[in-house]
Short mmCIF file of C-alpha atoms in Angstrom, two decimals:
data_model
loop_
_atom_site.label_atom_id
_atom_site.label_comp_id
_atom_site.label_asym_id
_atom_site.label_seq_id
_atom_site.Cartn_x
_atom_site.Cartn_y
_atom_site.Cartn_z
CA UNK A 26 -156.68 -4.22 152.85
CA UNK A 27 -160.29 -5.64 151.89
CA UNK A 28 -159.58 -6.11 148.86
CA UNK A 29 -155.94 -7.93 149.15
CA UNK A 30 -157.69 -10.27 151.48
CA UNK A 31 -160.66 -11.07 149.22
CA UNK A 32 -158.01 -11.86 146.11
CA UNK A 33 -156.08 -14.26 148.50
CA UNK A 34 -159.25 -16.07 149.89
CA UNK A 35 -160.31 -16.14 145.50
CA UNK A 36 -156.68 -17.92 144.80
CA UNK A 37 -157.30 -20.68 148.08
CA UNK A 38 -160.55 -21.06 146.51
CA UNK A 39 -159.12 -21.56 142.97
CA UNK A 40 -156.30 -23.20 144.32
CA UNK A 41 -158.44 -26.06 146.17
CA UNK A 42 -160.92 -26.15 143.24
CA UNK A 43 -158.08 -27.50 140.92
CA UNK A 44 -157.62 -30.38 143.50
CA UNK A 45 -161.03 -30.97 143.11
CA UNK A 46 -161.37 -30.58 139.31
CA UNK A 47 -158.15 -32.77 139.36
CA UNK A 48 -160.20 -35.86 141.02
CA UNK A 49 -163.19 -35.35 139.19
CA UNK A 50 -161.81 -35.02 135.56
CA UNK A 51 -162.40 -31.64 135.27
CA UNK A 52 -159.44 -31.05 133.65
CA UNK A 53 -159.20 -31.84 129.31
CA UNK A 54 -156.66 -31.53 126.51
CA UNK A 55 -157.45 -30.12 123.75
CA UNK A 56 -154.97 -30.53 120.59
CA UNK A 57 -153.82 -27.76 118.61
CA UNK A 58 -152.81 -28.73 115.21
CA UNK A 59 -149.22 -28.22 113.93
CA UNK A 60 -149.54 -27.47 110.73
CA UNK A 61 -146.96 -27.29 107.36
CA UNK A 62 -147.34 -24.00 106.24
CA UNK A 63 -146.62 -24.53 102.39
CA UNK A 64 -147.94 -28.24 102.07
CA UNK A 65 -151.10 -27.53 104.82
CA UNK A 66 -150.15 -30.84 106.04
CA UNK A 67 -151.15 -31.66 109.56
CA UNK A 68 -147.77 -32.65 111.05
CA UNK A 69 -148.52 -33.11 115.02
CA UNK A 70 -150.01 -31.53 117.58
CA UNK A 71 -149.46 -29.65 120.86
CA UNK A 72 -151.12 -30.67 123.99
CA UNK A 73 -153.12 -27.90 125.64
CA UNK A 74 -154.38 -28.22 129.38
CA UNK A 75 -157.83 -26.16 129.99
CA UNK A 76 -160.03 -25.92 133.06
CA UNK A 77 -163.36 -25.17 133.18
CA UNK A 78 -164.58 -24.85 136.40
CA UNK A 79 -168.25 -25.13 137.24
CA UNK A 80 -167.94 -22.27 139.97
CA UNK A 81 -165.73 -20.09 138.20
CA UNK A 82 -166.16 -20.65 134.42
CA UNK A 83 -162.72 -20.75 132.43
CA UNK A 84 -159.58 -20.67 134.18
CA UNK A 85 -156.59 -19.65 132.23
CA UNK A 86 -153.64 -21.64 132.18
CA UNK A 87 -151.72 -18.44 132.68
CA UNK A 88 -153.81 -18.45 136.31
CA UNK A 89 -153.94 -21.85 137.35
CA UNK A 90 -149.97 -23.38 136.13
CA UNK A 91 -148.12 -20.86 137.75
CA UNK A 92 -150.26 -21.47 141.00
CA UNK A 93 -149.45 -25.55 140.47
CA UNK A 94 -145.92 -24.92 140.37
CA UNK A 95 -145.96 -22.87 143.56
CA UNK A 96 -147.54 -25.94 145.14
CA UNK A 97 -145.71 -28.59 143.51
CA UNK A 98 -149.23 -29.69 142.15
CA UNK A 99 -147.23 -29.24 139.02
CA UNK A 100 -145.48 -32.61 138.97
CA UNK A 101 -149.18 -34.82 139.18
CA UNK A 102 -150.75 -32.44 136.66
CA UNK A 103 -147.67 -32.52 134.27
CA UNK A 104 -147.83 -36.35 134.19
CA UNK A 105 -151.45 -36.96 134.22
CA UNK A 106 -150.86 -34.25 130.93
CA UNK A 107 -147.95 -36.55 129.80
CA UNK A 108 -150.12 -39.56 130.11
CA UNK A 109 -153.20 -38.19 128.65
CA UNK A 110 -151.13 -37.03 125.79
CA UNK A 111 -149.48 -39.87 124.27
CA UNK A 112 -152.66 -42.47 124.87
CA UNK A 113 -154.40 -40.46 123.03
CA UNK A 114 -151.53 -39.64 119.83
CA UNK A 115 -150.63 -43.51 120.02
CA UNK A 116 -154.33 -44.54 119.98
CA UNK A 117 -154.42 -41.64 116.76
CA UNK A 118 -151.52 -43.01 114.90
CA UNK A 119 -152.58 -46.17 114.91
CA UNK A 120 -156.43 -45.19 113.63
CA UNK A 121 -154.41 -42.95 111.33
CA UNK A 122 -151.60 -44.84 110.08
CA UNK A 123 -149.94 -41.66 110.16
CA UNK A 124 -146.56 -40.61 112.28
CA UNK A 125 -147.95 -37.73 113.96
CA UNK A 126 -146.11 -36.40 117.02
CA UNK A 127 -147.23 -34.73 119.96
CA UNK A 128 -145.77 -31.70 121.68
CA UNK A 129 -146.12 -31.60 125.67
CA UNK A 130 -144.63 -28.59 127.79
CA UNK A 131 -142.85 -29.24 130.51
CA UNK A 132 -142.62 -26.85 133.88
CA UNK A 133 -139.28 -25.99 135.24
CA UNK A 134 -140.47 -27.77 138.79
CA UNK A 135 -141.34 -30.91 136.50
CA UNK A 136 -137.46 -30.88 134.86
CA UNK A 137 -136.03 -30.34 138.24
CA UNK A 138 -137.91 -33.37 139.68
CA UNK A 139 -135.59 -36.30 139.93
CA UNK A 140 -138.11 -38.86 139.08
CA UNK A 141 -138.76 -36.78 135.78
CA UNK A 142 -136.71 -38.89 133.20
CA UNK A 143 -137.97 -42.11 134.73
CA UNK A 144 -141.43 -40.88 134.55
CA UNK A 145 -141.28 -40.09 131.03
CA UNK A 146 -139.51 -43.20 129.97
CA UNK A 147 -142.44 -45.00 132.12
CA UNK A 148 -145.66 -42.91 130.97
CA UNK A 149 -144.49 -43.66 127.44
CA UNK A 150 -143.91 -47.45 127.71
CA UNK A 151 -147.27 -47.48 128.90
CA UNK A 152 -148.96 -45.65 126.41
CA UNK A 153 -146.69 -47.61 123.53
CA UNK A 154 -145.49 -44.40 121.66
CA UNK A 155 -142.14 -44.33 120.47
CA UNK A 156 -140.06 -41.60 122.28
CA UNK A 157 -139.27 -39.66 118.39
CA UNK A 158 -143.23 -39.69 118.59
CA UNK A 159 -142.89 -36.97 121.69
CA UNK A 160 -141.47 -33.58 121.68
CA UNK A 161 -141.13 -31.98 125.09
CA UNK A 162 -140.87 -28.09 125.26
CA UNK A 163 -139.09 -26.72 127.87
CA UNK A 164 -139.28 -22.38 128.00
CA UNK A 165 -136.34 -20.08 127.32
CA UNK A 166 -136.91 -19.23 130.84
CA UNK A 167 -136.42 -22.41 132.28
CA UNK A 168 -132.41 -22.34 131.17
CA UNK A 169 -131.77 -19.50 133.37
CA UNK A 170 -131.69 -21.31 136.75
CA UNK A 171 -129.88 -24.49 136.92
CA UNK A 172 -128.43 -24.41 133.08
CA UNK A 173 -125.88 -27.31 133.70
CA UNK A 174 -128.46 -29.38 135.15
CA UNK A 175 -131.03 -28.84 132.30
CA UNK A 176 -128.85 -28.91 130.11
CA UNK A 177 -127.82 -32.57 131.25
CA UNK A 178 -131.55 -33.86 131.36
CA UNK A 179 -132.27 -32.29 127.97
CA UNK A 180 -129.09 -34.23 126.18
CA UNK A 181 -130.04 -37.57 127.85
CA UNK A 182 -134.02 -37.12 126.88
CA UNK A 183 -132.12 -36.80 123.39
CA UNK A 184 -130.29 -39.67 123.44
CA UNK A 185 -133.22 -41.67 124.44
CA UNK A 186 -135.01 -40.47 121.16
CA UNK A 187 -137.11 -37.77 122.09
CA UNK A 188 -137.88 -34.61 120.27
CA UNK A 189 -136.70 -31.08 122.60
CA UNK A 190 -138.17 -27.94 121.48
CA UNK A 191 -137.32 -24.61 122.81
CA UNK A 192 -140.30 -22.56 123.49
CA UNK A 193 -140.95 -19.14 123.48
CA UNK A 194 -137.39 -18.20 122.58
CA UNK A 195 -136.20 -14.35 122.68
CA UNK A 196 -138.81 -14.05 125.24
CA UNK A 197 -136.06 -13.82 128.47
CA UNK A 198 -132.88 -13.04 128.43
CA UNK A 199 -131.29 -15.56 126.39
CA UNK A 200 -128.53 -15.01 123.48
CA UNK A 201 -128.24 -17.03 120.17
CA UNK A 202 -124.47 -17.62 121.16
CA UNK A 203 -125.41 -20.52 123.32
CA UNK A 204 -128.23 -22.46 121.54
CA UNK A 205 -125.16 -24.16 119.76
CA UNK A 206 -124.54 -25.65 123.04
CA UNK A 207 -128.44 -26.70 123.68
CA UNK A 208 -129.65 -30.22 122.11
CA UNK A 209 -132.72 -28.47 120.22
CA UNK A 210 -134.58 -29.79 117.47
CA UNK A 211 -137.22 -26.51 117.19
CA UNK A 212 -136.74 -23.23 118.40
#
């Protein structure tokens, strides 16, 4: 119909605009505090990707993510993310002088990717945080395809320091029985 062809010409458009916005730093972070409830301590933060586009206006994450992991876009954006992420909490810790950490999700297509650990371990050297310093959440979702494999990356990211977080648990199909067998720090 019309109107199915005029949403699929919309999502090229988006699609190549991200490319675009990609190269041209039109892409920021913006930190959301993580905050102790009782003390109202600021303990970390997470890392938010937003887009504003100058066509367009706001682009959701919700719109633009799921369209970069069809693509495989996901793996560039989720490093330039990474990399953006701990310059800037290493740069803050050390103005600081205070042990913040920084949350970063990570996209089933990223965890997947073979070069993923080696990434990490790389985009970190470079940006001198110290891996406890980093707390990667991976979605509920994510450990229902390929739950040996993940489950193998996620206890070797832990042995190499780094902080795992399950995110948006109880939102799939999951069952407390096996988080026992997950290397978790947050749920």
């Amino acid at each position: 119909t019309h109107d199915l062809a005029r949403s699929n010409q919309t999502e090229m458009a988006i699609e190549q605009a991200l490319h675009l916005a990609f190269k041209r730093n039109g892409l920021q972070i913006f930190y959301q505090p993580k905050v102790n409830i009782e003390t109202r301590q600021v303990l970390g933060f997470e890392a938010l990707i937003r887009w504003f586009d100058p066509v367009y206006g706001t682009i959701a994450p919700d719109r633009f993510i799921p369209m970069a992991e069809t693509t495989g876009y996901i793996i560039k954006l989720g490093e330039w993310v990474l990399q953006q992420a701990c310059s800037d909490m290493q740069r803050l810790r050390l103005e600081s002088g205070l042990d913040y950490r920084v949350s970063v999700n990570v996209s089933p297509r990223q965890l997947e990717h073979p070069d993923f650990i080696t990434m990490t371990q790389r985009v970190l050297a470079a940006s001198g945080l110290p891996p406890c310093a980093l707390e990667l959440e991976i979605t509920e979702s994510m450990l229902l395809h390929h739950l040996d494999q993940v489950v193998e990356k996620m206890r070797l990211l832990n042995r190499m320091g780094f902080y795992i977080a399950l995110d948006d648990f109880g939102t799939g199909y999951s069952s407390l029985s096996y988080l026992r067998e997950l290397p978790l720090h947050k749920l």
